[in-house]
Amino acid sequence: MKCEHCTRKECSKKTKTEDQENASVDVPSLAQENGEKGEFHKLADAKIFLSDCLACDSCVTAEEGLQVSQQNAKDFFRVLHLNKKCDTSQHKVLVVSVCPQSLPYFAAKFRLSVTDASRRLCGFLKSLGVHYVFDTTIAADFSILESQKEFVRRYQQHSEEEPALPMLTSACPGWVRYAERVLGHPVTPHLCTAKSPQQIMGSLVKDYFARRQNLSPDKIFHVIVAPCYDKKLEALREDFPTASHGSRGADCVLTSGEIVQIMEQSDLAVKDAAVDTLFGGPKEEEVRRHDGASSDGYLAHVFRHAAKQLFDEDVGEVTYRTLRNKDFQEVTLEKNGEVLLRFAAAYGFRNVQNVVLKLKKGRFPYHFVEVLACPGGCLNGRGQAQTEDGRADKALLRQMEGIYADIPVRPPETSAHVQELYQEWLDGADSPRVQEALHTMYKGPGLPAVSRDIKW
């Protein structure tokens, strides 16, 4: 079974369970389950295609494969059904959090602006019975801010004897799983310890939001809408449940494409609705994004912060220089002919492999690398930018890139809500709670040596 991103020929063994062998999974009709017709009748025809590999057999156990196969619309509709039919004491509060890289896909599909597409999606989900719809931008704010602080610390602590650099981003679950399960040391010590936006959003919903609503975390069913299938694997990370509540941050992950399939099969009357906020009340302002061409833009934000904090240099527009291909770009800060900072963006596993090879050989010129498993970045996630035959939809991707570029950028430092949460939720930006809620640890591969013997 070949990885969604990997190009290695060694990845050929199938580890799918019987449940995964089916090319698609029916979305259940709540009405059909009760022998009646109703508002969910046409949703029975929607299909969720899970035939694409999620990760190579070096990374996914049979148990994990089964858990991933259960993260589909059937699980989502199971909770909707329980909320409509069962005793109220068994009801769940249904929360859906939408990744910002999914919104250009919905905008392109609906032929709407990003803000209008967000309102249409929110209205549809609430017409199904979802109680709250959030976007994960605020979680990405936290992840970027913590990554900025960590890079500065690493730079100041770096030495030849105890190298703390380069720092490699950790927001992409496909890359992190590959690093943990296959590469191990010497790569994992270079992974940024800041949790990904999905993981932080899980903590915000199951901890902060749950307490604001006087809810037990296990009374919330949290769904993430994301552009790639690897987010489903990320929800299975062992350290995802926090010690404070023992509940997984994300109960189910659905791709943008899966949501559109459900919408296309629905005949529900939909009234557009504003996205909610964790603080209560609707979110009326327009959609905002971070400074990345197709992702959350860790490179640009960390680069500006490091230039100011370490060298007192103010950087306006970040200038990228394309090197070996369009998915490998470099950014430098220079002064008086000296290179002070050298950052890179490496997208796609071919570029990732080159990064790892140079790192292992000790010939690595970069202080920081933004690593994404998907060529073209998060917008090109296989959960949304694919044709019906499974190929990359280049025309759709170009359209989404244009839509994403037009979304106004909001630096995470300017978010008043984030600063408020640091105080109210985490007892300050430098408290021990920050380390627990916003940072993680990485493990080396617990795999047979043959699985790790990769020929570069």
Short mmCIF file of C-alpha atoms in Angstrom, two decimals:
data_model
loop_
_atom_site.label_atom_id
_atom_site.label_comp_id
_atom_site.label_asym_id
_atom_site.label_seq_id
_atom_site.Cartn_x
_atom_site.Cartn_y
_atom_site.Cartn_z
CA MET A 1 0.00 0.00 0.00
CA LYS A 2 1.70 3.19 -1.13
CA CYS A 3 1.62 6.31 0.97
CA GLU A 4 -0.51 9.24 -0.07
CA HIS A 5 2.70 11.21 -0.56
CA CYS A 6 5.56 8.69 -0.61
CA THR A 7 7.39 7.77 -3.83
CA ARG A 8 9.23 4.74 -2.47
CA LYS A 9 8.74 1.45 -4.30
CA GLU A 10 9.21 -0.46 -1.02
CA CYS A 11 5.75 0.65 0.11
CA SER A 12 3.75 -2.12 -1.53
CA LYS A 13 2.31 -4.37 1.17
CA LYS A 14 -1.39 -4.09 1.86
CA THR A 15 -2.42 -3.71 5.48
CA LYS A 16 -6.05 -2.76 4.98
CA THR A 17 -8.67 -4.33 7.17
CA GLU A 18 -11.77 -5.84 5.59
CA ASP A 19 -13.68 -2.65 6.36
CA GLN A 20 -11.07 -0.64 4.45
CA GLU A 21 -11.11 -2.88 1.39
CA ASN A 22 -14.40 -1.34 0.27
CA ALA A 23 -13.83 1.52 -2.14
CA SER A 24 -16.56 3.59 -0.59
CA VAL A 25 -18.74 3.84 2.46
CA ASP A 26 -22.41 4.74 2.32
CA VAL A 27 -23.55 7.73 4.29
CA PRO A 28 -26.49 6.38 6.30
CA SER A 29 -29.95 7.77 5.89
CA LEU A 30 -31.40 8.46 9.31
CA ALA A 31 -34.86 8.05 7.88
CA GLN A 32 -34.05 4.71 6.23
CA GLU A 33 -32.68 3.33 9.48
CA ASN A 34 -36.13 3.87 10.94
CA GLY A 35 -38.04 2.61 7.90
CA GLU A 36 -39.36 6.05 7.01
CA LYS A 37 -38.66 8.89 4.63
CA GLY A 38 -37.49 12.22 5.91
CA GLU A 39 -35.07 15.10 5.58
CA PHE A 40 -32.02 12.86 5.39
CA HIS A 41 -33.43 10.51 2.74
CA LYS A 42 -31.29 11.64 -0.21
CA LEU A 43 -28.13 11.69 1.87
CA ALA A 44 -28.14 7.90 1.75
CA ASP A 45 -26.70 8.06 -1.76
CA ALA A 46 -23.61 10.06 -0.84
CA LYS A 47 -20.36 8.13 -1.03
CA ILE A 48 -17.12 8.64 0.86
CA PHE A 49 -14.14 7.29 -1.03
CA LEU A 50 -11.38 5.96 1.21
CA SER A 51 -9.58 3.83 -1.36
CA ASP A 52 -6.60 6.19 -1.44
CA CYS A 53 -3.72 5.23 0.83
CA LEU A 54 -3.46 7.29 3.95
CA ALA A 55 0.13 6.33 4.77
CA CYS A 56 2.54 3.53 3.96
CA ASP A 57 2.47 0.22 5.81
CA SER A 58 5.53 1.31 7.77
CA CYS A 59 3.39 3.94 9.46
CA VAL A 60 -0.10 2.49 9.97
CA THR A 61 -0.94 -0.48 12.15
CA ALA A 62 -3.98 -2.66 11.46
CA GLU A 63 -5.69 -1.20 14.53
CA GLU A 64 -5.05 2.35 13.33
CA GLY A 65 -6.28 1.41 9.87
CA LEU A 66 -9.56 0.24 11.40
CA GLN A 67 -9.88 3.42 13.47
CA VAL A 68 -9.27 5.58 10.42
CA SER A 69 -11.83 3.66 8.38
CA GLN A 70 -14.40 4.48 11.06
CA GLN A 71 -13.78 8.23 10.70
CA ASN A 72 -16.33 8.89 8.01
CA ALA A 73 -19.74 10.42 7.48
CA LYS A 74 -21.40 7.32 8.87
CA ASP A 75 -19.97 8.16 12.31
CA PHE A 76 -21.03 11.79 11.91
CA PHE A 77 -24.60 10.80 11.02
CA ARG A 78 -24.69 8.30 13.86
CA VAL A 79 -24.36 11.18 16.31
CA LEU A 80 -26.91 13.28 14.43
CA HIS A 81 -29.32 10.35 14.59
CA LEU A 82 -28.78 9.87 18.33
CA ASN A 83 -29.40 13.56 18.96
CA LYS A 84 -32.73 13.40 17.11
CA LYS A 85 -34.04 10.08 18.40
CA CYS A 86 -32.59 9.11 21.74
CA ASP A 87 -33.13 10.24 25.31
CA THR A 88 -31.81 13.78 25.81
CA SER A 89 -29.39 12.56 28.48
CA GLN A 90 -27.53 10.74 25.69
CA HIS A 91 -27.31 13.74 23.37
CA LYS A 92 -23.96 15.13 22.23
CA VAL A 93 -23.11 18.74 21.48
CA LEU A 94 -21.97 18.63 17.87
CA VAL A 95 -19.09 20.96 17.04
CA VAL A 96 -17.49 21.28 13.59
CA SER A 97 -14.19 23.12 13.08
CA VAL A 98 -13.22 24.05 9.52
CA CYS A 99 -9.63 24.49 8.33
CA PRO A 100 -9.03 27.73 6.38
CA GLN A 101 -7.45 25.80 3.48
CA SER A 102 -10.79 24.04 2.95
CA LEU A 103 -12.71 27.27 2.36
CA PRO A 104 -11.28 28.05 -1.13
CA TYR A 105 -12.47 24.60 -2.21
CA PHE A 106 -16.02 25.33 -1.03
CA ALA A 107 -15.86 28.79 -2.63
CA ALA A 108 -14.82 27.28 -5.96
CA LYS A 109 -17.49 24.58 -5.78
CA PHE A 110 -20.28 26.97 -4.79
CA ARG A 111 -19.03 29.81 -7.02
CA LEU A 112 -19.15 32.18 -4.06
CA SER A 113 -16.74 34.44 -2.25
CA VAL A 114 -14.86 32.79 0.59
CA THR A 115 -16.94 34.63 3.20
CA ASP A 116 -20.23 33.67 1.52
CA ALA A 117 -19.04 30.08 1.07
CA SER A 118 -18.20 29.94 4.77
CA ARG A 119 -21.70 31.16 5.64
CA ARG A 120 -23.26 28.64 3.23
CA LEU A 121 -21.26 25.78 4.73
CA CYS A 122 -22.12 26.88 8.26
CA GLY A 123 -25.81 27.14 7.40
CA PHE A 124 -25.82 23.67 5.85
CA LEU A 125 -24.10 22.05 8.82
CA LYS A 126 -26.54 23.69 11.23
CA SER A 127 -29.47 22.54 9.10
CA LEU A 128 -28.22 18.99 9.67
CA GLY A 129 -28.19 19.48 13.42
CA VAL A 130 -24.68 20.78 14.18
CA HIS A 131 -24.73 23.13 17.16
CA TYR A 132 -21.53 25.12 16.65
CA VAL A 133 -19.27 25.78 13.66
CA PHE A 134 -15.81 27.27 14.25
CA ASP A 135 -12.85 27.96 12.01
CA THR A 136 -9.40 26.80 13.07
CA THR A 137 -7.60 30.08 12.33
CA ILE A 138 -7.38 30.91 16.03
CA ALA A 139 -5.71 27.55 16.68
CA ALA A 140 -3.21 28.27 13.90
CA ASP A 141 -2.53 31.63 15.58
CA PHE A 142 -1.40 29.79 18.71
CA SER A 143 0.65 27.26 16.75
CA ILE A 144 2.48 29.98 14.79
CA LEU A 145 3.14 32.16 17.86
CA GLU A 146 4.57 29.21 19.79
CA SER A 147 6.68 28.21 16.76
CA GLN A 148 8.08 31.75 16.60
CA LYS A 149 9.12 31.71 20.24
CA GLU A 150 10.62 28.24 19.95
CA PHE A 151 12.73 29.16 16.93
CA VAL A 152 14.25 32.15 18.72
CA ARG A 153 15.08 29.94 21.72
CA ARG A 154 16.63 27.29 19.49
CA TYR A 155 18.69 29.87 17.61
CA GLN A 156 20.06 31.32 20.84
CA GLN A 157 20.83 27.85 22.29
CA HIS A 158 22.31 26.34 19.13
CA SER A 159 25.91 25.10 19.19
CA GLU A 160 28.03 22.61 17.27
CA GLU A 161 28.13 20.34 20.32
CA GLU A 162 24.38 20.50 20.93
CA PRO A 163 22.71 21.49 17.64
CA ALA A 164 19.20 22.87 18.08
CA LEU A 165 18.87 23.88 14.43
CA PRO A 166 17.47 23.51 11.88
CA MET A 167 13.92 23.67 13.17
CA LEU A 168 11.45 21.74 11.02
CA THR A 169 7.76 22.59 11.14
CA SER A 170 5.33 20.11 12.64
CA ALA A 171 1.92 21.25 11.38
CA CYS A 172 1.68 18.65 8.58
CA PRO A 173 0.51 15.29 9.97
CA GLY A 174 1.75 13.29 6.97
CA TRP A 175 5.27 14.64 7.44
CA VAL A 176 5.24 14.26 11.24
CA ARG A 177 4.06 10.66 11.07
CA TYR A 178 6.70 9.88 8.46
CA ALA A 179 9.37 11.49 10.64
CA GLU A 180 8.26 9.66 13.79
CA ARG A 181 7.45 6.23 12.40
CA VAL A 182 10.11 5.91 9.69
CA LEU A 183 12.95 8.41 10.10
CA GLY A 184 13.38 8.80 13.85
CA HIS A 185 16.67 10.25 15.06
CA PRO A 186 18.38 12.48 13.86
CA VAL A 187 15.21 14.07 12.41
CA THR A 188 12.72 14.10 15.30
CA PRO A 189 14.85 16.32 17.62
CA HIS A 190 14.55 19.03 14.95
CA LEU A 191 10.74 18.94 14.82
CA CYS A 192 9.10 22.00 16.31
CA THR A 193 7.31 21.00 19.50
CA ALA A 194 4.38 23.36 18.94
CA LYS A 195 1.21 21.39 18.38
CA SER A 196 -0.55 21.60 15.04
CA PRO A 197 -3.66 23.76 14.57
CA GLN A 198 -5.84 20.64 14.61
CA GLN A 199 -4.42 19.47 17.93
CA ILE A 200 -4.73 22.91 19.50
CA MET A 201 -8.28 23.27 18.20
CA GLY A 202 -9.09 19.98 19.90
CA SER A 203 -7.84 21.37 23.21
CA LEU A 204 -9.71 24.63 22.73
CA VAL A 205 -13.00 22.82 22.07
CA LYS A 206 -12.70 19.99 24.61
CA ASP A 207 -11.12 22.07 27.37
CA TYR A 208 -11.70 25.82 27.09
CA PHE A 209 -15.05 25.77 25.25
CA ALA A 210 -16.35 22.82 27.28
CA ARG A 211 -15.69 24.66 30.53
CA ARG A 212 -17.34 27.84 29.23
CA GLN A 213 -20.43 25.81 28.35
CA ASN A 214 -20.35 23.80 31.62
CA LEU A 215 -20.02 20.60 29.61
CA SER A 216 -18.07 17.44 30.21
CA PRO A 217 -15.62 16.97 27.28
CA ASP A 218 -17.14 13.57 26.51
CA LYS A 219 -20.48 15.28 25.88
CA ILE A 220 -18.95 17.06 22.88
CA PHE A 221 -18.53 15.34 19.51
CA HIS A 222 -15.88 17.35 17.66
CA VAL A 223 -15.56 17.07 13.87
CA ILE A 224 -12.68 18.57 11.89
CA VAL A 225 -13.16 19.49 8.21
CA ALA A 226 -9.75 19.39 6.52
CA PRO A 227 -8.19 19.27 3.03
CA CYS A 228 -6.30 15.97 3.43
CA TYR A 229 -6.80 12.42 4.66
CA ASP A 230 -3.71 12.51 6.88
CA LYS A 231 -5.66 14.65 9.33
CA LYS A 232 -7.62 11.50 10.14
CA LEU A 233 -4.38 9.84 11.24
CA GLU A 234 -3.42 12.91 13.25
CA ALA A 235 -6.58 12.49 15.33
CA LEU A 236 -5.20 9.13 16.49
CA ARG A 237 -2.00 10.53 18.00
CA GLU A 238 -1.54 8.98 21.44
CA ASP A 239 -0.79 12.28 23.15
CA PHE A 240 -3.81 14.03 21.66
CA PRO A 241 -6.02 13.44 24.74
CA THR A 242 -4.86 15.87 27.40
CA ALA A 243 -4.41 14.83 30.96
CA SER A 244 -7.05 17.29 32.05
CA HIS A 245 -9.97 15.60 30.36
CA GLY A 246 -8.82 12.30 28.77
CA SER A 247 -10.96 12.86 25.68
CA ARG A 248 -9.64 12.99 22.14
CA GLY A 249 -9.53 16.49 20.77
CA ALA A 250 -11.01 15.40 17.44
CA ASP A 251 -13.60 12.63 17.42
CA CYS A 252 -13.97 12.53 13.64
CA VAL A 253 -12.17 14.09 10.66
CA LEU A 254 -13.96 14.60 7.35
CA THR A 255 -12.28 15.92 4.23
CA SER A 256 -13.64 18.88 2.28
CA GLY A 257 -14.56 16.50 -0.52
CA GLU A 258 -16.56 14.29 1.81
CA ILE A 259 -18.55 17.29 3.03
CA VAL A 260 -19.28 18.42 -0.55
CA GLN A 261 -20.52 14.91 -1.41
CA ILE A 262 -22.97 15.12 1.49
CA MET A 263 -24.10 18.59 0.41
CA GLU A 264 -24.63 17.53 -3.20
CA GLN A 265 -26.95 14.73 -2.08
CA SER A 266 -29.01 16.91 0.23
CA ASP A 267 -32.33 18.58 -0.53
CA LEU A 268 -32.45 20.41 2.80
CA ALA A 269 -33.48 24.06 2.78
CA VAL A 270 -30.36 25.93 3.83
CA LYS A 271 -30.22 29.40 5.35
CA ASP A 272 -26.74 30.92 5.42
CA ALA A 273 -25.35 31.41 8.91
CA ALA A 274 -22.35 33.17 10.46
CA VAL A 275 -19.56 31.07 11.89
CA ASP A 276 -19.48 30.90 15.69
CA THR A 277 -16.70 31.96 18.03
CA LEU A 278 -15.34 30.21 21.09
CA PHE A 279 -16.30 33.30 23.07
CA GLY A 280 -19.99 33.19 22.21
CA GLY A 281 -21.98 35.11 19.64
CA PRO A 282 -21.66 34.90 15.85
CA LYS A 283 -18.49 35.72 13.95
CA GLU A 284 -19.56 38.52 11.65
CA GLU A 285 -16.21 39.71 10.31
CA GLU A 286 -14.83 38.48 6.99
CA VAL A 287 -12.63 35.41 6.68
CA ARG A 288 -8.93 36.02 7.39
CA ARG A 289 -5.86 33.89 6.70
CA HIS A 290 -2.16 33.72 7.51
CA ASP A 291 0.67 34.73 5.20
CA GLY A 292 1.18 31.54 3.19
CA ALA A 293 0.54 30.97 -0.51
CA SER A 294 -1.25 27.66 0.13
CA SER A 295 -0.82 26.96 3.83
CA ASP A 296 -0.75 28.67 7.22
CA GLY A 297 2.53 30.40 6.30
CA TYR A 298 4.77 29.33 9.17
CA LEU A 299 7.89 30.34 7.22
CA ALA A 300 6.84 33.94 6.63
CA HIS A 301 5.60 34.52 10.18
CA VAL A 302 8.59 32.88 11.90
CA PHE A 303 11.01 34.65 9.53
CA ARG A 304 9.65 38.11 10.32
CA HIS A 305 9.58 37.43 14.05
CA ALA A 306 13.14 36.05 14.10
CA ALA A 307 14.50 38.93 12.02
CA LYS A 308 13.07 41.42 14.52
CA GLN A 309 13.86 39.57 17.73
CA LEU A 310 17.37 38.41 16.82
CA PHE A 311 18.64 41.19 14.56
CA ASP A 312 16.22 44.10 15.06
CA GLU A 313 15.38 43.98 11.36
CA ASP A 314 11.86 44.82 10.20
CA VAL A 315 10.82 42.64 7.26
CA GLY A 316 7.86 43.66 5.14
CA GLU A 317 7.16 41.45 2.16
CA VAL A 318 8.98 38.13 2.26
CA THR A 319 10.81 37.40 -1.01
CA TYR A 320 10.95 33.74 -2.05
CA ARG A 321 13.60 32.38 -4.43
CA THR A 322 12.71 29.18 -6.30
CA LEU A 323 15.55 26.64 -6.33
CA ARG A 324 15.35 23.08 -7.67
CA ASN A 325 11.59 23.29 -8.37
CA LYS A 326 8.55 25.42 -7.56
CA ASP A 327 7.96 23.43 -4.36
CA PHE A 328 11.43 24.15 -2.96
CA GLN A 329 11.97 27.82 -2.19
CA GLU A 330 14.45 29.80 -0.13
CA VAL A 331 14.23 33.00 1.91
CA THR A 332 17.27 34.79 3.33
CA LEU A 333 17.96 37.75 5.59
CA GLU A 334 21.19 39.46 4.60
CA LYS A 335 23.09 42.41 6.02
CA ASN A 336 26.39 43.82 4.74
CA GLY A 337 26.87 40.80 2.51
CA GLU A 338 26.38 38.33 5.37
CA VAL A 339 23.50 35.84 5.47
CA LEU A 340 21.92 36.12 8.91
CA LEU A 341 18.95 33.79 8.39
CA ARG A 342 18.38 31.16 5.72
CA PHE A 343 14.90 29.60 5.61
CA ALA A 344 13.36 27.15 3.14
CA ALA A 345 9.96 25.77 2.17
CA ALA A 346 9.98 22.11 1.08
CA TYR A 347 6.68 20.74 -0.22
CA GLY A 348 6.15 17.20 -1.49
CA PHE A 349 8.03 14.08 -0.46
CA ARG A 350 10.69 14.35 -3.17
CA ASN A 351 11.83 17.64 -1.65
CA VAL A 352 11.37 16.30 1.87
CA GLN A 353 13.68 13.38 1.08
CA ASN A 354 16.36 15.78 -0.16
CA VAL A 355 16.06 17.79 3.05
CA VAL A 356 16.44 14.68 5.18
CA LEU A 357 19.41 13.40 3.16
CA LYS A 358 21.30 16.66 3.58
CA LEU A 359 20.43 16.77 7.27
CA LYS A 360 21.77 13.25 7.80
CA LYS A 361 24.99 14.07 5.97
CA GLY A 362 25.53 17.20 8.04
CA ARG A 363 25.48 19.44 4.99
CA PHE A 364 22.39 21.47 5.80
CA PRO A 365 22.55 25.24 5.26
CA TYR A 366 19.11 26.18 6.62
CA HIS A 367 18.03 27.44 10.03
CA PHE A 368 14.34 26.65 9.46
CA VAL A 369 12.30 24.60 6.99
CA GLU A 370 8.55 24.66 6.47
CA VAL A 371 7.79 21.06 5.54
CA LEU A 372 4.54 19.94 3.90
CA ALA A 373 3.92 16.47 2.51
CA CYS A 374 1.63 17.59 -0.33
CA PRO A 375 3.21 19.13 -3.44
CA GLY A 376 1.70 22.57 -3.81
CA GLY A 377 0.92 22.77 -0.09
CA CYS A 378 -2.25 22.26 1.93
CA LEU A 379 -4.62 23.51 -0.78
CA ASN A 380 -3.52 20.49 -2.83
CA GLY A 381 -4.60 18.02 -0.15
CA ARG A 382 -5.99 14.82 -1.66
CA GLY A 383 -9.22 15.29 0.22
CA GLN A 384 -10.27 18.15 -2.04
CA ALA A 385 -8.04 18.86 -5.07
CA GLN A 386 -8.63 15.61 -6.93
CA THR A 387 -10.49 14.63 -10.08
CA GLU A 388 -12.94 11.72 -10.05
CA ASP A 389 -10.20 9.34 -11.26
CA GLY A 390 -7.91 10.35 -8.38
CA ARG A 391 -5.58 12.68 -10.27
CA ALA A 392 -4.61 16.16 -9.15
CA ASP A 393 -7.10 18.71 -10.49
CA LYS A 394 -4.65 21.38 -11.63
CA ALA A 395 -7.32 23.76 -12.91
CA LEU A 396 -9.20 23.60 -9.61
CA LEU A 397 -5.96 24.05 -7.67
CA ARG A 398 -5.09 27.20 -9.62
CA GLN A 399 -8.58 28.55 -8.94
CA MET A 400 -8.25 27.80 -5.22
CA GLU A 401 -4.81 29.43 -5.08
CA GLY A 402 -6.29 32.61 -6.56
CA ILE A 403 -9.18 32.57 -4.11
CA TYR A 404 -6.86 31.95 -1.15
CA ALA A 405 -4.49 34.75 -2.21
CA ASP A 406 -7.39 37.22 -2.16
CA ILE A 407 -8.25 36.50 1.49
CA PRO A 408 -6.93 39.33 3.72
CA VAL A 409 -3.93 38.38 5.89
CA ARG A 410 -4.09 38.86 9.65
CA PRO A 411 -0.85 38.35 11.61
CA PRO A 412 -1.41 36.18 14.70
CA GLU A 413 0.16 38.82 16.94
CA THR A 414 -2.75 41.16 16.20
CA SER A 415 -5.48 38.82 17.47
CA ALA A 416 -6.99 40.22 20.65
CA HIS A 417 -8.80 36.93 21.23
CA VAL A 418 -5.52 35.01 21.28
CA GLN A 419 -4.02 37.35 23.85
CA GLU A 420 -7.19 37.04 25.91
CA LEU A 421 -7.00 33.24 25.75
CA TYR A 422 -3.37 33.20 26.84
CA GLN A 423 -4.50 34.89 30.05
CA GLU A 424 -7.95 33.38 30.63
CA TRP A 425 -7.27 29.81 29.45
CA LEU A 426 -3.53 29.32 29.97
CA ASP A 427 -2.71 31.64 32.91
CA GLY A 428 -0.28 33.71 30.86
CA ALA A 429 1.90 33.31 27.77
CA ASP A 430 4.83 31.81 29.72
CA SER A 431 2.97 29.60 32.21
CA PRO A 432 3.43 25.82 32.58
CA ARG A 433 -0.07 25.43 31.14
CA VAL A 434 1.22 26.67 27.80
CA GLN A 435 3.69 23.81 27.55
CA GLU A 436 0.98 21.28 28.40
CA ALA A 437 -1.72 22.64 26.10
CA LEU A 438 0.29 23.91 23.12
CA HIS A 439 3.36 21.67 22.89
CA THR A 440 4.02 17.98 22.35
CA MET A 441 6.82 15.39 22.27
CA TYR A 442 7.89 13.10 19.46
CA LYS A 443 8.80 9.43 19.52
CA GLY A 444 11.21 7.50 17.40
CA PRO A 445 10.05 4.58 15.24
CA GLY A 446 9.12 1.45 17.13
CA LEU A 447 9.42 -0.60 13.97
CA PRO A 448 11.59 -3.49 12.78
CA ALA A 449 14.95 -2.34 11.41
CA VAL A 450 14.03 -3.46 7.91
CA SER A 451 11.16 -0.97 7.85
CA ARG A 452 13.55 1.86 8.67
CA ASP A 453 16.26 0.86 6.20
CA ILE A 454 15.36 3.45 3.60
CA LYS A 455 17.63 3.86 0.60
CA TRP A 456 17.93 7.57 -0.16
#
